Coordinates of C-alpha atoms in Angstrom, one line a residue:
X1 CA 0.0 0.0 0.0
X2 CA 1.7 3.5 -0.5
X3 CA 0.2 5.8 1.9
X4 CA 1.3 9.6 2.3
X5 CA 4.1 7.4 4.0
X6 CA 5.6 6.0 0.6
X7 CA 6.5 2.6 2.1
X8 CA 8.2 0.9 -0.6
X9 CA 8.0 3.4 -2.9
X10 CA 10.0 6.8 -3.6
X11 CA 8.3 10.2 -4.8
X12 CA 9.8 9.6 -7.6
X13 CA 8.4 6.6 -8.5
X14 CA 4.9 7.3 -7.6
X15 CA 4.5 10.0 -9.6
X16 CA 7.6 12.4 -11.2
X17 CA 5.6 15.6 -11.9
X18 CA 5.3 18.3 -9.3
X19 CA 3.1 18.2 -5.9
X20 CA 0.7 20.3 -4.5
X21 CA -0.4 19.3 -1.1
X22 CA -4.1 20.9 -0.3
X23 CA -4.2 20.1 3.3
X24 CA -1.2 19.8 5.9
X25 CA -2.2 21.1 9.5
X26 CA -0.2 22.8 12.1
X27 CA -1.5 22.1 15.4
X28 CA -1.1 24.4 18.6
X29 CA 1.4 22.6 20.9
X30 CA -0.5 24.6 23.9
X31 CA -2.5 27.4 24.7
X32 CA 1.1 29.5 26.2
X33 CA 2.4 29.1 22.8
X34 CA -0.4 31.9 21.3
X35 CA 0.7 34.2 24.9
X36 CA 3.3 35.8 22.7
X37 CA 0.7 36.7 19.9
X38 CA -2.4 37.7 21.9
X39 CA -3.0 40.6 24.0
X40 CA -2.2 40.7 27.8
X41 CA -5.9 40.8 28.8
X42 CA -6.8 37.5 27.1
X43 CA -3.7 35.6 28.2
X44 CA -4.0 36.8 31.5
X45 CA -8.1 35.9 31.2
X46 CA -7.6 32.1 30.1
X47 CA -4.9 32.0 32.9
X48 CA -7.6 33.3 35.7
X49 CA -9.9 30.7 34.6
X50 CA -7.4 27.7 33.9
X51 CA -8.3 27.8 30.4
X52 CA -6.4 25.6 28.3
X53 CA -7.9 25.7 25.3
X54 CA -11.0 25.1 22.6
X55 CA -12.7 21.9 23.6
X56 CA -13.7 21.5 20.4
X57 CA -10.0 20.8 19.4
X58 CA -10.4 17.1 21.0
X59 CA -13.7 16.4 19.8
X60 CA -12.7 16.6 16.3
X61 CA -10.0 14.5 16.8
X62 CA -9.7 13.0 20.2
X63 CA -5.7 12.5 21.1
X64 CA -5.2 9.3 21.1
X65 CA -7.6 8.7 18.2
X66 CA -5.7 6.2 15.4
X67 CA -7.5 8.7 13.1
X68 CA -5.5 11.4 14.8
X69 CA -2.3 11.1 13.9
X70 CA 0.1 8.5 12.3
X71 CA 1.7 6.1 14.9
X72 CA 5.0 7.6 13.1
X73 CA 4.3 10.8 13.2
X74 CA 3.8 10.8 16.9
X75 CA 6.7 12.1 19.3
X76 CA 6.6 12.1 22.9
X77 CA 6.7 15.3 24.7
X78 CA 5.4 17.1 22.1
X79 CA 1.9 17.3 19.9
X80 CA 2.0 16.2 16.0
X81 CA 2.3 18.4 13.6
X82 CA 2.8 21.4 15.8
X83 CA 6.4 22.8 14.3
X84 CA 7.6 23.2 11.1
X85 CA 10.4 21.0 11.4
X86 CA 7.8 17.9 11.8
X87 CA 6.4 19.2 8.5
X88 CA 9.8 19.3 6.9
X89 CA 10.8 15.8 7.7
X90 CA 7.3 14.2 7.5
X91 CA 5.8 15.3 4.1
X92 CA 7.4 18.9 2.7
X93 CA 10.9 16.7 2.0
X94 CA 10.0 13.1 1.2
X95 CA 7.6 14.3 -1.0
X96 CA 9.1 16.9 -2.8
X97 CA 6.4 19.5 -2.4
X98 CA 6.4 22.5 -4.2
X99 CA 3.5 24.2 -2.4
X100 CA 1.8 23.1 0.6
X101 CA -1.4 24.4 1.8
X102 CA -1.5 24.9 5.7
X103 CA -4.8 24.8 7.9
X104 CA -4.5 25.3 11.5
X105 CA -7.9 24.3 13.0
X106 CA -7.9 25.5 16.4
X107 CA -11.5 25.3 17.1
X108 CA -11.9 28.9 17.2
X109 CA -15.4 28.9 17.1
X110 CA -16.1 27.0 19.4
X111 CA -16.0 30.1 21.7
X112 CA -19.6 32.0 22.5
X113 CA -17.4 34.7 24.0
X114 CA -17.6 37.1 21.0
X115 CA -14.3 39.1 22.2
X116 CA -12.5 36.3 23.3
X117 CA -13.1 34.8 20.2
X118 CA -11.9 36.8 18.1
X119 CA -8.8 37.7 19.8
X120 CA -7.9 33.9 19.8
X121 CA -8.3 34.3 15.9
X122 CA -5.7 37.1 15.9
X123 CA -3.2 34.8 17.7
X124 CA -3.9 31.8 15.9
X125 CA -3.7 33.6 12.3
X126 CA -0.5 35.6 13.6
X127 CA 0.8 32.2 15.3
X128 CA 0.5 30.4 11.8
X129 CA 2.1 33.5 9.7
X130 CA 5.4 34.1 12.3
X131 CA 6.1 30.2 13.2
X132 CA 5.9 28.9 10.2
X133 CA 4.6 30.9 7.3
X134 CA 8.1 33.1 8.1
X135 CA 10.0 29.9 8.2
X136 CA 9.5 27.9 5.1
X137 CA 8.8 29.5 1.5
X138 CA 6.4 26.5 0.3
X139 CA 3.9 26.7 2.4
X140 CA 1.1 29.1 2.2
X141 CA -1.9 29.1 4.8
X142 CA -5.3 29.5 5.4
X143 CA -6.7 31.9 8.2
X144 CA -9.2 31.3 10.6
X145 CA -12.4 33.6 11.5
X146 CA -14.6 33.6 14.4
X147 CA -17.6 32.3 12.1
X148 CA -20.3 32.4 14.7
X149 CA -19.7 36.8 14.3
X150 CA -19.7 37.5 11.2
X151 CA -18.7 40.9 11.3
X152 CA -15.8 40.5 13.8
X153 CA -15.4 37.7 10.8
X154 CA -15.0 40.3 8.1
X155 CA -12.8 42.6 10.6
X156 CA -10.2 40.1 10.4
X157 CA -10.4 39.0 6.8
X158 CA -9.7 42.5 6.1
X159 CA -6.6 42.5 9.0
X160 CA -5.2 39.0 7.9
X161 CA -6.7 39.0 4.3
X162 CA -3.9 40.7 2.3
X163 CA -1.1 38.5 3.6
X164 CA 0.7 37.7 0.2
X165 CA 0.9 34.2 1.6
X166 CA -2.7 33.6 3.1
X167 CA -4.8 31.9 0.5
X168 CA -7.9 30.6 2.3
X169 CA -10.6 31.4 5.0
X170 CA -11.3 27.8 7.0
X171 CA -14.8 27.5 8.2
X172 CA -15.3 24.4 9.8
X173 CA -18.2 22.4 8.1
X174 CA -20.1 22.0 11.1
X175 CA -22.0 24.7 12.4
X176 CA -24.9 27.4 14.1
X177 CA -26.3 28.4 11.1
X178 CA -25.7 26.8 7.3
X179 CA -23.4 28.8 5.5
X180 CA -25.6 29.8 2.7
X181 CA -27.8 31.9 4.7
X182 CA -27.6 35.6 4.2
X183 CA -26.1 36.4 7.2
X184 CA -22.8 35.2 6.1
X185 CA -22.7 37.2 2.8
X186 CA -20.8 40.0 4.2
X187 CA -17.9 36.9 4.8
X188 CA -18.1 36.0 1.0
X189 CA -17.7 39.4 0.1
X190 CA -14.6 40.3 2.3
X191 CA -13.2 36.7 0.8
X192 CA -14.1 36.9 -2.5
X193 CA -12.7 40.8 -2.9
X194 CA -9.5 39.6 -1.7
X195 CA -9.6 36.5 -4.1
X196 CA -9.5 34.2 -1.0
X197 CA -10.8 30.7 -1.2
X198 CA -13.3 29.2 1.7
X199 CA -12.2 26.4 2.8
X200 CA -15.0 23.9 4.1
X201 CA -12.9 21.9 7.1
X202 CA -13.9 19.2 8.7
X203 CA -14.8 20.5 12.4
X204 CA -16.7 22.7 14.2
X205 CA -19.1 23.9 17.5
X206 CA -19.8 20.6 19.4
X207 CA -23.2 21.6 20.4
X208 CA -23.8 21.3 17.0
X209 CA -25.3 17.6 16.0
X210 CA -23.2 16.5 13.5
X211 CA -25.9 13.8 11.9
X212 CA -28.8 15.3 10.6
X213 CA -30.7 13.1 12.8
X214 CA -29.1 14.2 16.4
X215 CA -26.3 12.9 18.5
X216 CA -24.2 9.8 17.6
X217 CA -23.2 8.0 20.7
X218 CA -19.6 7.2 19.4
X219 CA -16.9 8.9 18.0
X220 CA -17.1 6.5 15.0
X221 CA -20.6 7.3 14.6
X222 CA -19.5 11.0 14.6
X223 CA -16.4 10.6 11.8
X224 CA -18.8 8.5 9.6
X225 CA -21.3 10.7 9.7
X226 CA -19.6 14.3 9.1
X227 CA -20.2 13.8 5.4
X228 CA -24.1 14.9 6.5
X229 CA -22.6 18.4 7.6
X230 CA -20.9 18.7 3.8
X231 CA -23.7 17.7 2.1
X232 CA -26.0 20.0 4.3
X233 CA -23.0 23.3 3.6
X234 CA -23.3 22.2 0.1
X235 CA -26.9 22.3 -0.6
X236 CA -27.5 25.3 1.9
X237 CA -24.5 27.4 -0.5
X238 CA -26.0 26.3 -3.5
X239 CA -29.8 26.8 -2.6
X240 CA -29.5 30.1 -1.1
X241 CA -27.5 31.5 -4.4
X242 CA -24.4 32.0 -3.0
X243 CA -22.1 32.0 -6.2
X244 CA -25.2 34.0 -8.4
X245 CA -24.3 37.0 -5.8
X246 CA -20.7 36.1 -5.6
X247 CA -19.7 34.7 -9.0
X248 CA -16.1 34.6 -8.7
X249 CA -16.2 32.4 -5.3
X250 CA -14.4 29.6 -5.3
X251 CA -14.7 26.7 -2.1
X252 CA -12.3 23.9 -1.8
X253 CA -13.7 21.1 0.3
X254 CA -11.2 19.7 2.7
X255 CA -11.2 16.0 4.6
X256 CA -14.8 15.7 3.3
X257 CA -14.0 12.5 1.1
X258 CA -15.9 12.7 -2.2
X259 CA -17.3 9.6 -3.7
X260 CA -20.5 10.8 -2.4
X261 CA -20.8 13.6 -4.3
X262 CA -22.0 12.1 -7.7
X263 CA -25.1 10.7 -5.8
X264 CA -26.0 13.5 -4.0
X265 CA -25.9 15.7 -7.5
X266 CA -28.2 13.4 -9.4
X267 CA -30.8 13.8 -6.4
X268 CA -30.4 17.7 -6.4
X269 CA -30.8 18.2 -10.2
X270 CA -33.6 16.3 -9.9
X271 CA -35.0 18.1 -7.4
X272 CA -33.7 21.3 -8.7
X273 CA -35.8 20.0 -12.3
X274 CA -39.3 19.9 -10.2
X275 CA -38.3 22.6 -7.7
X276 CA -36.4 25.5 -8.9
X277 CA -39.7 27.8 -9.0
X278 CA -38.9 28.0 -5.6
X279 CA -35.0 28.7 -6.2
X280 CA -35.1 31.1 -9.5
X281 CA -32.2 32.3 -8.6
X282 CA -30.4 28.7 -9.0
X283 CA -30.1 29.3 -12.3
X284 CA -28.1 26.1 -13.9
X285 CA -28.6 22.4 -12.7
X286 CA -26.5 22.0 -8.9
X287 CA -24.1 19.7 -10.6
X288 CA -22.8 22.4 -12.4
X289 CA -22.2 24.5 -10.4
X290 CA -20.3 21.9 -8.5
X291 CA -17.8 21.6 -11.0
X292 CA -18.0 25.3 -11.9
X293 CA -17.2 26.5 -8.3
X294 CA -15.9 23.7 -6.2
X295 CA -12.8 22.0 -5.4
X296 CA -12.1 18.5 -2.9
X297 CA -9.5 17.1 -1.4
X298 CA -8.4 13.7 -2.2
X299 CA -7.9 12.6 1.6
X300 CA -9.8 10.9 2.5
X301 CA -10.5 9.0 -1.3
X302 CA -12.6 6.3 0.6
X303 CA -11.6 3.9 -2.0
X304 CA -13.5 0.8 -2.8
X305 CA -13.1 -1.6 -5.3
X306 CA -10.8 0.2 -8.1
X307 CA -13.5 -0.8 -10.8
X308 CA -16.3 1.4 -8.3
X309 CA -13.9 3.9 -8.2
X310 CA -13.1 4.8 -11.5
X311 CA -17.0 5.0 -12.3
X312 CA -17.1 7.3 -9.5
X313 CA -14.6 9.7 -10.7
X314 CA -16.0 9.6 -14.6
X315 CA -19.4 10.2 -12.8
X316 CA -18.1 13.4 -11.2
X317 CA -18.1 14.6 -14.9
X318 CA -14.8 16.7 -15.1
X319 CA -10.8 15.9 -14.9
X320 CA -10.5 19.5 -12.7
X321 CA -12.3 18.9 -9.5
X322 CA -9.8 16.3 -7.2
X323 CA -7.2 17.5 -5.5
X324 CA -4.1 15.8 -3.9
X325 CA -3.7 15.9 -0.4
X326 CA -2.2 14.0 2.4
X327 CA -4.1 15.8 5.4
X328 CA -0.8 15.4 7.8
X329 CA -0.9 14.2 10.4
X330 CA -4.3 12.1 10.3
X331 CA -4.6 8.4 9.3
X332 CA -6.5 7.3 6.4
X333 CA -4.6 4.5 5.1
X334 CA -5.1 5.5 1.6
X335 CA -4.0 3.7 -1.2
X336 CA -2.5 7.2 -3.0
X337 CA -0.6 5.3 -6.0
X338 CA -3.3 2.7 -6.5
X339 CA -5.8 6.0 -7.1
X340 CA -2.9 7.3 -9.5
X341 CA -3.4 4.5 -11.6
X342 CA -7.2 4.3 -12.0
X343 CA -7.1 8.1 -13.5
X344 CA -6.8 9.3 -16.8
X345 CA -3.2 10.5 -17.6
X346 CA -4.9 13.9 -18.7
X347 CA -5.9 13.8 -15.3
X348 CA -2.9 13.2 -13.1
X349 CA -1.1 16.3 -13.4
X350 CA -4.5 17.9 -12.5
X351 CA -5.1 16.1 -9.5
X352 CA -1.4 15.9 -8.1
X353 CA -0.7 20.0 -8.6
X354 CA -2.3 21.7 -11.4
X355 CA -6.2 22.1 -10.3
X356 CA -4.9 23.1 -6.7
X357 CA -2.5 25.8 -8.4
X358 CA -5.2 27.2 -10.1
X359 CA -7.4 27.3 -7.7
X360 CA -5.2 28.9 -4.8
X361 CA -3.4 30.9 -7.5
X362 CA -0.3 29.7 -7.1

């Protein structure tokens, strides 16, 4: 199997063009490590109150999880992926990566404290930019946002935004309010003004269900059934007529798997064929707009059978939709140079750096 471990493989020899990685996290080693980056008052506040941090952090992946991290990317003493030199050794080098999207989902908004919240956004985004952002030239980064405020949300797009290096605003696919509502408009328009991807991340506010049906019971009930939360961000963007008021936005969806999404497009053309008096504003078939405005990550591929999967990815209907990622640290087991083989060789390039560069701009 060659996982983004390349046992018994090199780079080379899995694939020899160049790499664009979609979705590497850095993770906070502590809450002390955003002191230096945050204002007095709110260090001094989470120190009053023994703070240590977002729960929501551990909910999405629990520590000792297998899902978590990589037996081999584990160290003692320290939290994976939480320093650049981890990222060096682990992926950046063995894989030869010429640009390397980072996400740094600290659970921001999992915070109801509307101040506190955003100033942990400051340090986080100012964290990401000075540790590591300053320290390696292939790696660009996505920014985080207090999404339950939208306008504290649009205050720091427009502090953070313009960062020559900060490509993508992370909203964590679990949330309040669906993302289509109007209430988030003045987000898309900070984002899309700045010509900053959202990035739909697998996370969010735990007192939000994350099954359409309530709360699981298990924490494999709850990882199984995020891809609800997609579908349900999906739809809402679509439905509301997100990318008719913002036509240039552009959403990459991030550890969100994919082989679901041909069957949830031929249910919402249909519906879209008997319904869309009630959407006039939806003004092509969903599908299209799918492949017209949104991206995924390739991690995890939740391969089955390689003959299921190549109808899968002809059913998707375009070559410039996948994108390669290895989603450091977390476990997927992934059979990366298997997939490589099922695609189309017009399509390889696309999916291993080209559709990513285009879409970050890179």
């Amino acid at each position: 199997m060659t996982t983004p471990l390349l046992e018994g493989k090199s780079r080379r020899e899995l694939w020899s063009g160049p790499i664009i990685d979609c979705d590497v996290h850095a993770n906070v080693p502590s809450l002390e490590a955003l002191f230096p980056y945050q204002e007095e008052v709110w260090a001094q506040f989470a120190r009053d109150r023994g703070w240590g941090g977002p729960t929501g952090v551990d909910i999405a992946y629990p520590a000792g999880a297998p899902t978590t991290a990589r037996p081999e990317w584990r160290s003692e003493g320290s939290v994976p992926a939480s320093d650049v030199a981890m990222l060096r050794e682990h992926i950046l080098e063995p894989w030869d990566v010429e640009r390397a999207v980072l996400n740094c989902y600290y659970a921001v908004d999992s915070l109801r404290h509307p101040d506190w919240a955003a100033a942990l956004a400051r340090s986080v985004n100012d964290w990401v930019v000075a540790e590591w952002l300053d320290k390696d030239p292939r790696l660009v980064a996505s920014m985080v946002v207090p999404a339950r405020d939208p306008a504290a949300a649009v205050k720091e797009i427009e502090r953070v935004g313009d960062h020559p290096r900060i490509v993508q605003v992370l909203m964590p696919v679990r949330s309040e309010r669906l993302y289509g509502q109007r209430v988030f408009f003045p987000i898309y328009e900070a984002m899309t003004r700045r010509d900053l991807v959202m990035g739909l991340h697998w996370g969010g506010t735990p007192e939000g269900e994350p099954s359409t049906g309530g709360f699981p019971s298990w924490y494999a009930e709850e990882y199984a059934a995020e891809t609800q939360s997609y579908g349900a961000q999906i739809t809402s963007l679509i439905a509301e007529g997100v990318f008719q008021q913002f036509p240039d936005m552009r959403v990459a969806v991030l550890e969100g798997g994919f082989t679901w999404v041909p069957g949830w497009g031929w249910r919402m053309n249909a519906e879209w064929k008997g319904l869309r008096r009630e959407i006039p504003w939806v003004d092509r078939p969903p599908m299209d707009i799918i492949r017209d405005h949104f991206r995924f990550s390739i991690a995890p591929i939740d391969a089955g059978p390689p003959q299921e999967m190549a109808k899968i990815i002809k059913w998707i209907g375009t070559e410039d939709i996948l994108m390669f990622a290895t989603d450091y640290p977390h476990m997927h087991n992934d059979d990366v140079g298997a997939f490589l083989e099922l695609l189309p060789e017009s399509m390889r390039r696309k999916v291993m750096a080209d559709t990513a560069r285009d879409l970050y701009r890179l």
